[in-house]
Coordinates of N, CA and C in Angstrom, one line a residue:
Chain A
A1 N 0.8 -1.2 0.0 CA 0.0 0.0 0.0 C 0.9 1.3 0.0
I2 N 0.4 2.3 -0.7 CA 1.1 3.5 -0.7 C 0.9 4.3 0.6
Q3 N 2.0 4.7 1.2 CA 1.9 5.4 2.5 C 2.0 6.9 2.2
L4 N 1.2 7.7 2.9 CA 1.3 9.2 2.8 C 1.8 9.7 4.2
T5 N 2.7 10.6 4.1 CA 3.1 11.3 5.3 C 2.8 12.8 5.1
Q6 N 2.5 13.5 6.2 CA 2.2 14.9 6.1 C 3.1 15.7 7.1
S7 N 3.5 16.9 6.7 CA 4.2 17.8 7.6 C 3.7 19.2 7.4
P8 N 3.6 19.9 8.6 CA 3.8 19.4 9.9 C 2.5 18.7 10.3
S9 N 2.6 18.0 11.5 CA 1.4 17.4 12.0 C 0.4 18.4 12.6
S10 N 0.9 19.5 13.0 CA 0.1 20.6 13.5 C 0.8 21.9 13.3
L11 N 0.0 23.0 13.2 CA 0.7 24.3 13.2 C -0.3 25.3 13.7
S12 N 0.3 26.4 14.3 CA -0.5 27.5 14.8 C -0.2 28.7 13.8
A13 N -1.3 29.4 13.4 CA -1.2 30.5 12.5 C -2.2 31.5 12.8
S14 N -2.0 32.7 12.3 CA -2.9 33.8 12.5 C -3.7 34.1 11.2
V15 N -4.8 34.8 11.4 CA -5.6 35.2 10.3 C -4.8 36.1 9.4
G16 N -4.8 35.7 8.1 CA -4.0 36.5 7.1 C -2.7 35.8 6.7
D17 N -2.3 34.9 7.5 CA -1.0 34.2 7.3 C -1.1 33.3 6.0
R18 N 0.0 33.1 5.4 CA 0.1 32.1 4.3 C 0.6 30.8 4.9
V19 N -0.2 29.7 4.6 CA 0.1 28.4 5.2 C 0.4 27.4 4.1
T20 N 1.4 26.6 4.4 CA 1.8 25.5 3.4 C 1.8 24.2 4.2
I21 N 1.2 23.2 3.6 CA 1.2 21.8 4.2 C 1.8 20.9 3.1
T22 N 2.6 20.0 3.6 CA 3.3 19.1 2.6 C 2.8 17.7 2.8
C23 N 2.6 17.0 1.7 CA 2.2 15.5 1.7 C 3.2 14.8 0.8
R24 N 3.8 13.7 1.4 CA 4.8 12.9 0.6 C 4.3 11.5 0.5
A25 N 4.4 11.0 -0.7 CA 4.0 9.6 -1.0 C 5.2 8.6 -0.9
S26 N 4.9 7.4 -0.5 CA 6.0 6.4 -0.4 C 6.5 5.9 -1.8
Q27 N 5.7 6.2 -2.8 CA 6.2 5.9 -4.2 C 5.4 6.9 -5.1
G28 N 5.9 7.0 -6.3 CA 5.3 7.9 -7.2 C 3.8 7.7 -7.5
I29 N 3.0 8.7 -7.5 CA 1.6 8.6 -7.7 C 1.1 9.6 -8.8
S30 N 2.0 10.0 -9.6 CA 1.7 11.0 -10.7 C 1.0 12.2 -10.1
S31 N -0.2 12.6 -10.5 CA -1.0 13.7 -9.9 C -2.2 13.2 -9.2
A32 N -2.2 11.9 -8.8 CA -3.4 11.3 -8.2 C -3.5 11.6 -6.7
L33 N -3.7 12.9 -6.4 CA -3.8 13.3 -5.0 C -4.9 14.3 -4.8
A34 N -5.6 14.1 -3.7 CA -6.7 15.1 -3.3 C -6.4 15.6 -1.9
W35 N -6.9 16.8 -1.7 CA -6.8 17.4 -0.3 C -8.3 17.5 0.2
H36 N -8.5 17.2 1.5 CA -9.8 17.3 2.1 C -9.6 18.1 3.4
Q37 N -10.6 18.9 3.7 CA -10.6 19.7 5.0 C -11.7 19.1 5.9
Q38 N -11.4 18.9 7.2 CA -12.3 18.4 8.1 C -12.4 19.3 9.3
K39 N -13.6 19.7 9.7 CA -13.8 20.5 10.9 C -14.4 19.6 12.0
P40 N -14.2 19.9 13.2 CA -14.7 19.0 14.3 C -16.1 18.6 14.2
G41 N -16.4 17.3 14.3 CA -17.7 16.8 14.3 C -18.4 16.8 12.9
K42 N -17.6 17.1 11.9 CA -18.2 17.1 10.5 C -17.5 16.1 9.6
G43 N -18.1 15.7 8.5 CA -17.5 15.0 7.5 C -16.5 15.8 6.7
P44 N -15.5 15.2 6.1 CA -14.5 15.9 5.3 C -15.1 16.6 4.1
N45 N -14.4 17.6 3.6 CA -14.9 18.4 2.4 C -13.7 18.5 1.4
L46 N -14.0 18.1 0.2 CA -13.0 18.1 -0.8 C -12.6 19.5 -1.2
L47 N -11.3 19.8 -1.2 CA -10.7 21.1 -1.6 C -10.1 21.0 -3.0
I48 N -9.2 20.0 -3.2 CA -8.3 19.9 -4.4 C -8.4 18.5 -4.9
Y49 N -8.4 18.3 -6.2 CA -8.2 16.9 -6.8 C -7.2 17.0 -7.9
D50 N -6.7 15.9 -8.3 CA -5.7 15.8 -9.4 C -4.5 16.8 -9.0
A51 N -4.2 16.8 -7.7 CA -3.1 17.6 -7.2 C -3.2 19.1 -7.2
S52 N -3.9 19.6 -8.2 CA -3.9 21.1 -8.4 C -5.2 21.6 -8.9
S53 N -6.3 20.8 -9.1 CA -7.6 21.3 -9.6 C -8.4 21.7 -8.4
L54 N -8.9 22.9 -8.4 CA -9.8 23.4 -7.3 C -11.2 22.9 -7.5
Q55 N -11.7 22.3 -6.4 CA -13.1 21.8 -6.5 C -14.0 23.0 -6.6
S56 N -15.1 22.8 -7.3 CA -16.1 23.8 -7.5 C -16.6 24.3 -6.1
G57 N -16.7 25.7 -6.0 CA -17.2 26.2 -4.7 C -16.2 26.5 -3.7
V58 N -15.0 26.0 -3.9 CA -13.9 26.2 -2.9 C -13.2 27.5 -3.2
P59 N -12.9 28.3 -2.1 CA -12.3 29.6 -2.3 C -11.0 29.5 -3.0
S60 N -10.6 30.5 -3.8 CA -9.4 30.5 -4.6 C -8.2 30.7 -3.7
R61 N -8.3 31.0 -2.5 CA -7.1 31.1 -1.6 C -6.5 29.7 -1.4
F62 N -7.2 28.7 -1.7 CA -6.7 27.3 -1.6 C -6.0 27.0 -2.9
S63 N -4.8 26.4 -2.9 CA -4.2 25.9 -4.1 C -3.4 24.7 -3.8
G64 N -3.2 23.8 -4.8 CA -2.4 22.6 -4.6 C -1.4 22.5 -5.7
S65 N -0.2 21.9 -5.4 CA 0.8 21.7 -6.4 C 1.5 20.4 -6.2
G66 N 2.3 20.0 -7.1 CA 3.2 18.8 -7.0 C 2.8 17.7 -7.9
S67 N 3.7 16.7 -8.0 CA 3.5 15.5 -8.8 C 4.5 14.5 -8.4
G68 N 4.3 13.2 -8.6 CA 5.3 12.2 -8.3 C 5.1 11.8 -6.8
T69 N 6.0 12.3 -6.0 CA 5.9 11.9 -4.5 C 5.7 13.1 -3.6
D70 N 5.9 14.3 -4.1 CA 5.8 15.5 -3.2 C 4.8 16.5 -3.6
F71 N 3.9 16.8 -2.6 CA 2.8 17.7 -2.9 C 2.6 18.7 -1.8
T72 N 2.0 19.9 -2.2 CA 1.8 20.9 -1.2 C 0.3 21.4 -1.4
L73 N -0.2 21.8 -0.2 CA -1.5 22.5 -0.2 C -1.1 23.9 0.4
T74 N -1.5 25.0 -0.2 CA -1.3 26.3 0.2 C -2.6 27.1 0.5
I75 N -2.6 27.7 1.6 CA -3.7 28.7 1.9 C -3.1 30.1 1.8
S76 N -3.5 30.9 0.9 CA -2.7 32.1 0.6 C -2.9 33.2 1.7
S77 N -4.1 33.2 2.3 CA -4.4 34.2 3.4 C -5.4 33.5 4.3
L78 N -5.0 33.0 5.4 CA -5.8 32.2 6.3 C -7.0 33.0 6.8
Q79 N -8.2 32.4 6.7 CA -9.4 33.0 7.2 C -9.9 32.2 8.5
P80 N -10.7 32.8 9.3 CA -11.2 32.2 10.5 C -11.8 30.8 10.3
E81 N -12.5 30.7 9.1 CA -13.2 29.4 8.8 C -12.3 28.3 8.3
D82 N -11.0 28.6 8.2 CA -10.0 27.7 7.7 C -9.3 26.9 8.8
F83 N -9.6 27.2 10.0 CA -9.0 26.4 11.1 C -9.7 25.1 11.2
A84 N -8.9 24.0 10.9 CA -9.5 22.7 10.7 C -8.3 21.7 10.5
T85 N -8.6 20.5 10.3 CA -7.6 19.5 10.0 C -7.6 19.1 8.5
Y86 N -6.5 19.0 7.9 CA -6.4 18.8 6.4 C -5.7 17.4 6.2
Y87 N -6.3 16.7 5.3 CA -5.9 15.3 4.9 C -5.6 15.3 3.4
C88 N -4.5 14.7 3.1 CA -4.2 14.3 1.7 C -4.7 12.9 1.5
Q89 N -5.1 12.6 0.2 CA -5.6 11.2 -0.1 C -5.0 10.9 -1.5
Q90 N -4.5 9.7 -1.6 CA -4.0 9.2 -2.9 C -5.0 8.3 -3.6
F91 N -5.1 8.4 -4.9 CA -6.0 7.6 -5.6 C -5.3 7.0 -6.9
N92 N -4.0 6.8 -6.7 CA -3.2 6.2 -7.8 C -3.5 4.7 -7.9
S93 N -3.6 4.1 -6.7 CA -3.8 2.6 -6.7 C -4.5 2.2 -5.4
Y94 N -5.2 1.0 -5.5 CA -5.8 0.5 -4.3 C -4.7 -0.2 -3.4
P95 N -4.9 -0.2 -2.1 CA -6.0 0.5 -1.4 C -5.8 2.0 -1.3
L96 N -6.9 2.7 -1.5 CA -6.9 4.2 -1.3 C -6.4 4.5 0.1
T97 N -5.5 5.5 0.2 CA -5.0 5.8 1.5 C -5.0 7.3 1.8
F98 N -5.0 7.7 3.0 CA -5.0 9.0 3.5 C -3.8 9.3 4.3
G99 N -3.3 10.6 4.3 CA -2.3 11.0 5.2 C -2.8 11.1 6.6
P100 N -1.9 11.3 7.6 CA -2.4 11.3 9.0 C -3.0 12.6 9.4
G101 N -3.0 13.6 8.6 CA -3.6 14.9 8.9 C -2.7 16.0 9.4
T102 N -3.1 17.2 9.1 CA -2.4 18.4 9.7 C -3.4 19.3 10.3
K103 N -3.3 19.5 11.6 CA -4.3 20.4 12.3 C -3.8 21.8 12.3
V104 N -4.6 22.7 11.8 CA -4.3 24.1 11.8 C -5.1 24.8 12.8
D105 N -4.5 25.4 13.8 CA -5.2 26.1 14.8 C -4.8 27.6 15.0
I106 N -5.5 28.3 15.8 CA -5.3 29.7 16.0 C -4.1 30.0 16.9
K107 N -3.2 30.8 16.4 CA -2.1 31.2 17.2 C -2.5 32.2 18.3
Chain B
Q1 N -27.6 19.1 -6.0 CA -26.4 18.8 -5.2 C -26.6 17.4 -4.5
V2 N -25.6 16.6 -4.6 CA -25.7 15.2 -4.0 C -25.7 15.4 -2.5
H3 N -26.5 14.5 -1.8 CA -26.5 14.4 -0.3 C -26.5 13.0 0.1
L4 N -25.6 12.7 1.0 CA -25.5 11.3 1.5 C -25.8 11.3 3.0
Q5 N -26.5 10.3 3.5 CA -26.9 10.1 4.9 C -26.7 8.7 5.3
E6 N -25.8 8.5 6.3 CA -25.6 7.2 6.9 C -26.7 6.9 7.9
S7 N -27.0 5.6 8.1 CA -27.9 5.2 9.1 C -27.6 3.8 9.5
G8 N -27.9 3.4 10.8 CA -27.7 2.1 11.3 C -27.5 2.2 12.8
P9 N -27.3 1.0 13.4 CA -27.2 1.0 14.9 C -25.9 1.7 15.4
G10 N -26.0 2.3 16.5 CA -24.8 3.0 17.1 C -24.0 2.2 18.0
L11 N -24.6 1.0 18.3 CA -23.9 0.1 19.3 C -24.0 -1.3 18.7
V12 N -22.9 -2.0 18.6 CA -22.8 -3.3 18.2 C -22.0 -4.2 19.2
K13 N -22.4 -5.4 19.4 CA -21.7 -6.2 20.3 C -20.4 -6.9 19.7
P14 N -19.4 -7.1 20.4 CA -18.2 -7.8 19.9 C -18.6 -9.2 19.3
S15 N -18.0 -9.5 18.2 CA -18.2 -10.7 17.4 C -19.4 -10.6 16.4
E16 N -20.2 -9.6 16.6 CA -21.4 -9.5 15.7 C -21.0 -8.7 14.4
T17 N -22.1 -8.5 13.6 CA -21.9 -7.8 12.3 C -22.4 -6.4 12.4
L18 N -21.6 -5.5 12.0 CA -21.9 -4.1 11.9 C -22.6 -3.9 10.5
S19 N -23.8 -3.3 10.5 CA -24.5 -3.0 9.2 C -24.9 -1.5 9.2
L20 N -24.5 -0.9 8.1 CA -24.8 0.5 7.9 C -25.3 0.7 6.5
T21 N -26.2 1.7 6.3 CA -26.8 2.0 5.0 C -26.5 3.5 4.7
C22 N -26.3 3.8 3.5 CA -26.1 5.2 3.0 C -27.2 5.5 2.0
T23 N -28.0 6.5 2.3 CA -29.0 6.9 1.3 C -28.6 8.1 0.6
V24 N -28.7 8.0 -0.8 CA -28.2 9.1 -1.7 C -29.4 9.8 -2.2
S25 N -29.3 11.1 -2.2 CA -30.3 12.0 -2.9 C -29.6 13.0 -3.7
G26 N -30.2 13.5 -4.7 CA -29.7 14.6 -5.5 C -28.8 14.1 -6.7
Y27 N -28.6 12.8 -6.8 CA -27.8 12.2 -7.9 C -28.2 10.8 -8.0
S28 N -28.2 10.3 -9.3 CA -28.6 8.9 -9.5 C -27.5 8.0 -9.1
I29 N -27.8 7.0 -8.2 CA -26.8 6.1 -7.7 C -26.3 5.2 -8.9
S30 N -27.0 5.2 -10.0 CA -26.6 4.4 -11.1 C -25.8 5.2 -12.1
G31 N -25.5 6.4 -11.8 CA -24.6 7.2 -12.6 C -23.2 6.8 -12.7
G32 N -22.3 7.5 -13.2 CA -21.0 7.1 -13.4 C -20.0 7.1 -12.2
Y33 N -20.5 7.5 -11.1 CA -19.6 7.6 -9.9 C -19.5 6.3 -9.1
Y34 N -18.6 6.3 -8.2 CA -18.4 5.2 -7.3 C -18.9 5.6 -5.9
W35 N -19.1 4.6 -5.1 CA -19.6 4.9 -3.7 C -18.8 4.2 -2.7
G36 N -18.3 4.9 -1.7 CA -17.3 4.4 -0.8 C -17.7 4.5 0.7
W37 N -17.0 3.7 1.5 CA -17.1 3.8 3.0 C -15.7 4.0 3.5
I38 N -15.6 5.0 4.4 CA -14.4 5.4 5.1 C -14.7 5.5 6.6
R39 N -13.7 5.1 7.4 CA -14.0 5.2 8.9 C -12.9 6.0 9.6
Q40 N -13.2 6.5 10.8 CA -12.3 7.3 11.5 C -12.4 7.0 13.0
P41 N -11.5 6.2 13.6 CA -11.5 6.0 15.0 C -11.5 7.3 15.8
P42 N -12.0 7.3 17.0 CA -12.0 8.6 17.7 C -10.6 9.2 17.9
G43 N -10.5 10.4 17.5 CA -9.2 11.1 17.6 C -8.2 10.7 16.6
K44 N -8.5 9.9 15.6 CA -7.5 9.4 14.7 C -7.8 9.8 13.3
G45 N -7.0 9.3 12.3 CA -7.2 9.6 10.9 C -8.2 8.8 10.2
L46 N -8.2 9.0 8.9 CA -9.2 8.3 8.0 C -8.7 7.0 7.4
E47 N -9.5 6.0 7.4 CA -9.2 4.7 6.8 C -10.2 4.3 5.8
W48 N -9.8 4.1 4.5 CA -10.7 3.6 3.5 C -11.1 2.2 3.7
I49 N -12.4 1.9 3.7 CA -12.8 0.5 3.9 C -13.0 -0.2 2.6
G50 N -13.7 0.5 1.7 CA -14.0 -0.1 0.4 C -14.9 0.7 -0.5
S51 N -15.0 0.4 -1.7 CA -15.9 1.1 -2.7 C -16.6 0.2 -3.6
I52 N -17.7 0.7 -4.2 CA -18.5 -0.1 -5.1 C -18.8 0.8 -6.3
S53 N -18.6 0.3 -7.5 CA -18.9 1.1 -8.7 C -20.4 1.1 -9.0
H54 N -20.8 1.9 -9.9 CA -22.2 2.0 -10.3 C -22.7 0.7 -10.9
S55 N -21.8 -0.1 -11.4 CA -22.2 -1.4 -12.0 C -22.1 -2.6 -11.0
G56 N -21.7 -2.3 -9.7 CA -21.6 -3.3 -8.7 C -20.3 -3.9 -8.4
T57 N -19.2 -3.5 -9.1 CA -17.9 -4.0 -8.9 C -17.4 -3.5 -7.6
T58 N -16.8 -4.3 -6.7 CA -16.4 -3.9 -5.4 C -14.8 -3.9 -5.3
Y59 N -14.4 -3.0 -4.4 CA -12.9 -2.9 -4.2 C -12.8 -2.7 -2.7
Y60 N -12.0 -3.6 -2.0 CA -11.9 -3.6 -0.6 C -10.5 -3.3 -0.1
N61 N -10.3 -2.7 1.1 CA -9.0 -2.6 1.7 C -8.6 -4.0 2.1
P62 N -7.4 -4.4 1.7 CA -6.9 -5.8 2.0 C -6.9 -6.0 3.6
S63 N -6.7 -5.0 4.3 CA -6.7 -5.1 5.8 C -8.0 -5.5 6.4
L64 N -9.1 -5.3 5.6 CA -10.5 -5.6 6.1 C -11.2 -6.6 5.2
K65 N -10.6 -6.9 4.1 CA -11.3 -7.6 3.0 C -12.1 -8.9 3.5
S66 N -11.5 -9.6 4.4 CA -12.1 -10.9 4.8 C -13.4 -10.7 5.6
R67 N -13.6 -9.4 6.1 CA -14.8 -9.2 6.9 C -15.8 -8.2 6.3
V68 N -15.5 -7.7 5.1 CA -16.3 -6.6 4.5 C -17.1 -7.0 3.3
T69 N -18.4 -6.5 3.3 CA -19.2 -6.7 2.1 C -19.9 -5.3 1.9
I70 N -19.7 -4.8 0.6 CA -20.4 -3.6 0.2 C -21.4 -3.9 -0.9
S71 N -22.6 -3.4 -0.8 CA -23.6 -3.7 -1.9 C -24.4 -2.5 -2.2
L72 N -25.0 -2.6 -3.4 CA -25.7 -1.4 -4.0 C -27.2 -1.8 -4.2
D73 N -28.1 -1.0 -3.8 CA -29.5 -1.2 -4.1 C -30.1 0.1 -4.8
T74 N -30.0 0.0 -6.2 CA -30.4 1.1 -7.0 C -31.9 1.5 -6.8
S75 N -32.7 0.6 -6.5 CA -34.2 0.9 -6.4 C -34.4 1.7 -5.2
K76 N -33.6 1.5 -4.1 CA -33.8 2.3 -2.9 C -32.8 3.5 -2.8
K77 N -32.0 3.6 -3.9 CA -31.0 4.7 -3.9 C -30.1 4.6 -2.7
Q78 N -29.7 3.4 -2.4 CA -28.8 3.1 -1.2 C -27.7 2.2 -1.5
F79 N -26.6 2.3 -0.7 CA -25.5 1.3 -0.7 C -25.2 1.0 0.7
S80 N -24.7 -0.2 1.0 CA -24.6 -0.7 2.3 C -23.2 -1.2 2.6
L81 N -22.9 -1.3 3.9 CA -21.7 -1.8 4.4 C -22.0 -2.9 5.5
K82 N -21.4 -4.0 5.4 CA -21.5 -5.0 6.4 C -20.0 -5.4 6.8
L83 N -19.7 -5.3 8.1 CA -18.4 -5.7 8.7 C -18.6 -6.7 9.7
S84 N -18.1 -7.9 9.5 CA -18.4 -9.0 10.4 C -17.3 -9.1 11.5
S85 N -17.7 -9.9 12.5 CA -16.7 -10.3 13.6 C -16.0 -9.0 14.2
V86 N -16.8 -8.0 14.6 CA -16.3 -6.8 15.0 C -15.7 -6.9 16.4
T87 N -14.7 -6.0 16.6 CA -14.0 -5.9 18.0 C -14.0 -4.4 18.3
A88 N -13.5 -4.1 19.5 CA -13.4 -2.8 20.0 C -12.6 -1.9 19.0
A89 N -11.7 -2.5 18.3 CA -10.9 -1.8 17.3 C -11.7 -1.2 16.1
D90 N -12.9 -1.7 16.0 CA -13.8 -1.3 14.9 C -14.6 -0.1 15.3
T91 N -14.5 0.3 16.6 CA -15.2 1.5 17.0 C -14.7 2.8 16.3
A92 N -15.6 3.5 15.6 CA -15.2 4.6 14.8 C -16.4 5.4 14.3
V93 N -16.2 6.5 13.7 CA -17.2 7.2 13.0 C -17.1 6.7 11.5
Y94 N -18.2 6.2 11.0 CA -18.2 5.7 9.6 C -18.9 6.7 8.7
Y95 N -18.1 7.0 7.6 CA -18.6 7.9 6.6 C -18.9 7.2 5.3
C96 N -20.0 7.6 4.6 CA -20.2 7.2 3.3 C -19.8 8.4 2.4
A97 N -19.4 8.1 1.2 CA -19.0 9.2 0.3 C -19.1 8.8 -1.2
R98 N -19.2 9.8 -2.0 CA -19.2 9.6 -3.5 C -17.8 9.8 -4.0
A99 N -17.4 8.9 -4.9 CA -16.1 9.0 -5.5 C -16.2 9.2 -7.0
S100 N -15.3 10.0 -7.5 CA -15.2 10.1 -9.0 C -14.7 8.7 -9.5
P101 N -14.9 8.5 -10.8 CA -14.4 7.3 -11.4 C -12.9 7.0 -11.2
T102 N -12.2 8.1 -10.9 CA -10.8 8.0 -10.6 C -10.5 7.9 -9.1
D103 N -11.6 7.9 -8.3 CA -11.5 7.6 -6.9 C -11.1 8.7 -5.9
W104 N -11.3 10.0 -6.3 CA -11.2 11.0 -5.2 C -12.6 11.3 -4.8
F105 N -12.8 11.4 -3.4 CA -14.1 11.5 -2.8 C -14.5 13.0 -2.9
D106 N -15.6 13.2 -3.6 CA -16.0 14.6 -3.7 C -17.2 15.0 -2.9
S107 N -17.9 14.1 -2.3 CA -19.1 14.4 -1.4 C -19.1 13.4 -0.3
W108 N -19.3 13.9 0.9 CA -19.2 13.0 2.1 C -20.5 13.1 2.9
G109 N -20.9 12.1 3.6 CA -22.0 12.2 4.6 C -21.5 12.8 5.8
Q110 N -22.4 13.0 6.8 CA -22.0 13.6 8.0 C -21.3 12.6 9.0
G111 N -21.4 11.3 8.7 CA -20.8 10.3 9.6 C -21.7 9.8 10.7
T112 N -21.5 8.6 11.1 CA -22.2 8.0 12.2 C -21.3 7.2 13.1
L113 N -21.4 7.5 14.4 CA -20.5 6.8 15.3 C -21.1 5.4 15.6
V114 N -20.2 4.4 15.5 CA -20.5 3.0 15.8 C -19.6 2.6 16.9
T115 N -20.1 2.2 18.0 CA -19.3 1.7 19.2 C -19.5 0.2 19.3
V116 N -18.4 -0.5 19.4 CA -18.4 -1.9 19.6 C -18.2 -2.2 21.1
S117 N -19.2 -2.7 21.8 CA -19.1 -2.9 23.2 C -20.2 -3.9 23.6
S118 N -19.9 -4.6 24.7 CA -20.9 -5.5 25.2 C -21.8 -4.8 26.2

């Protein structure tokens, strides 16, 4: 199975900050990566698919990049509603796997 | 807009079978998307359980394959999960989700907590 690691595991940031989260795959997955946002007590919400495609309805301050084994999710200007946990997900091969998550909280 | 809603018992006894149903509205379950189950133990990350295509082909996580069955009922606009021989390690919030044909999950249910305990 393809393993995903994320860094950092948590971070503290202020409203307006630029935030970058990294996801690394244990083997190459081309661009078969998605990013999901999860708020406490809620189901996840898709932000990015195919590594860099913005899901419809998601604010443009979210962006994704990368291919192969290294990927990033960037929030250009952190907003109060962005404090949440972020998960990467690979869909290059079964079994589908998720990263361990990055929790973004308020500094 | 597609909406998914999980339903089923919130408490299951050890060694018994966990059964959950996901009801889909706002999109034809017979359309070109896939339908999946994912779980999240309390305070932990997400684990894919398995998926089923619109034609009924199933894909399971090898770590759970011997205990999992996912099925589709197009007449009821539902798909279901059965997980047999459960233990406390199966206690989790269970999510149903819609997946693109290339398997990224684009719509999720709100989740349902299932506790395994006697």
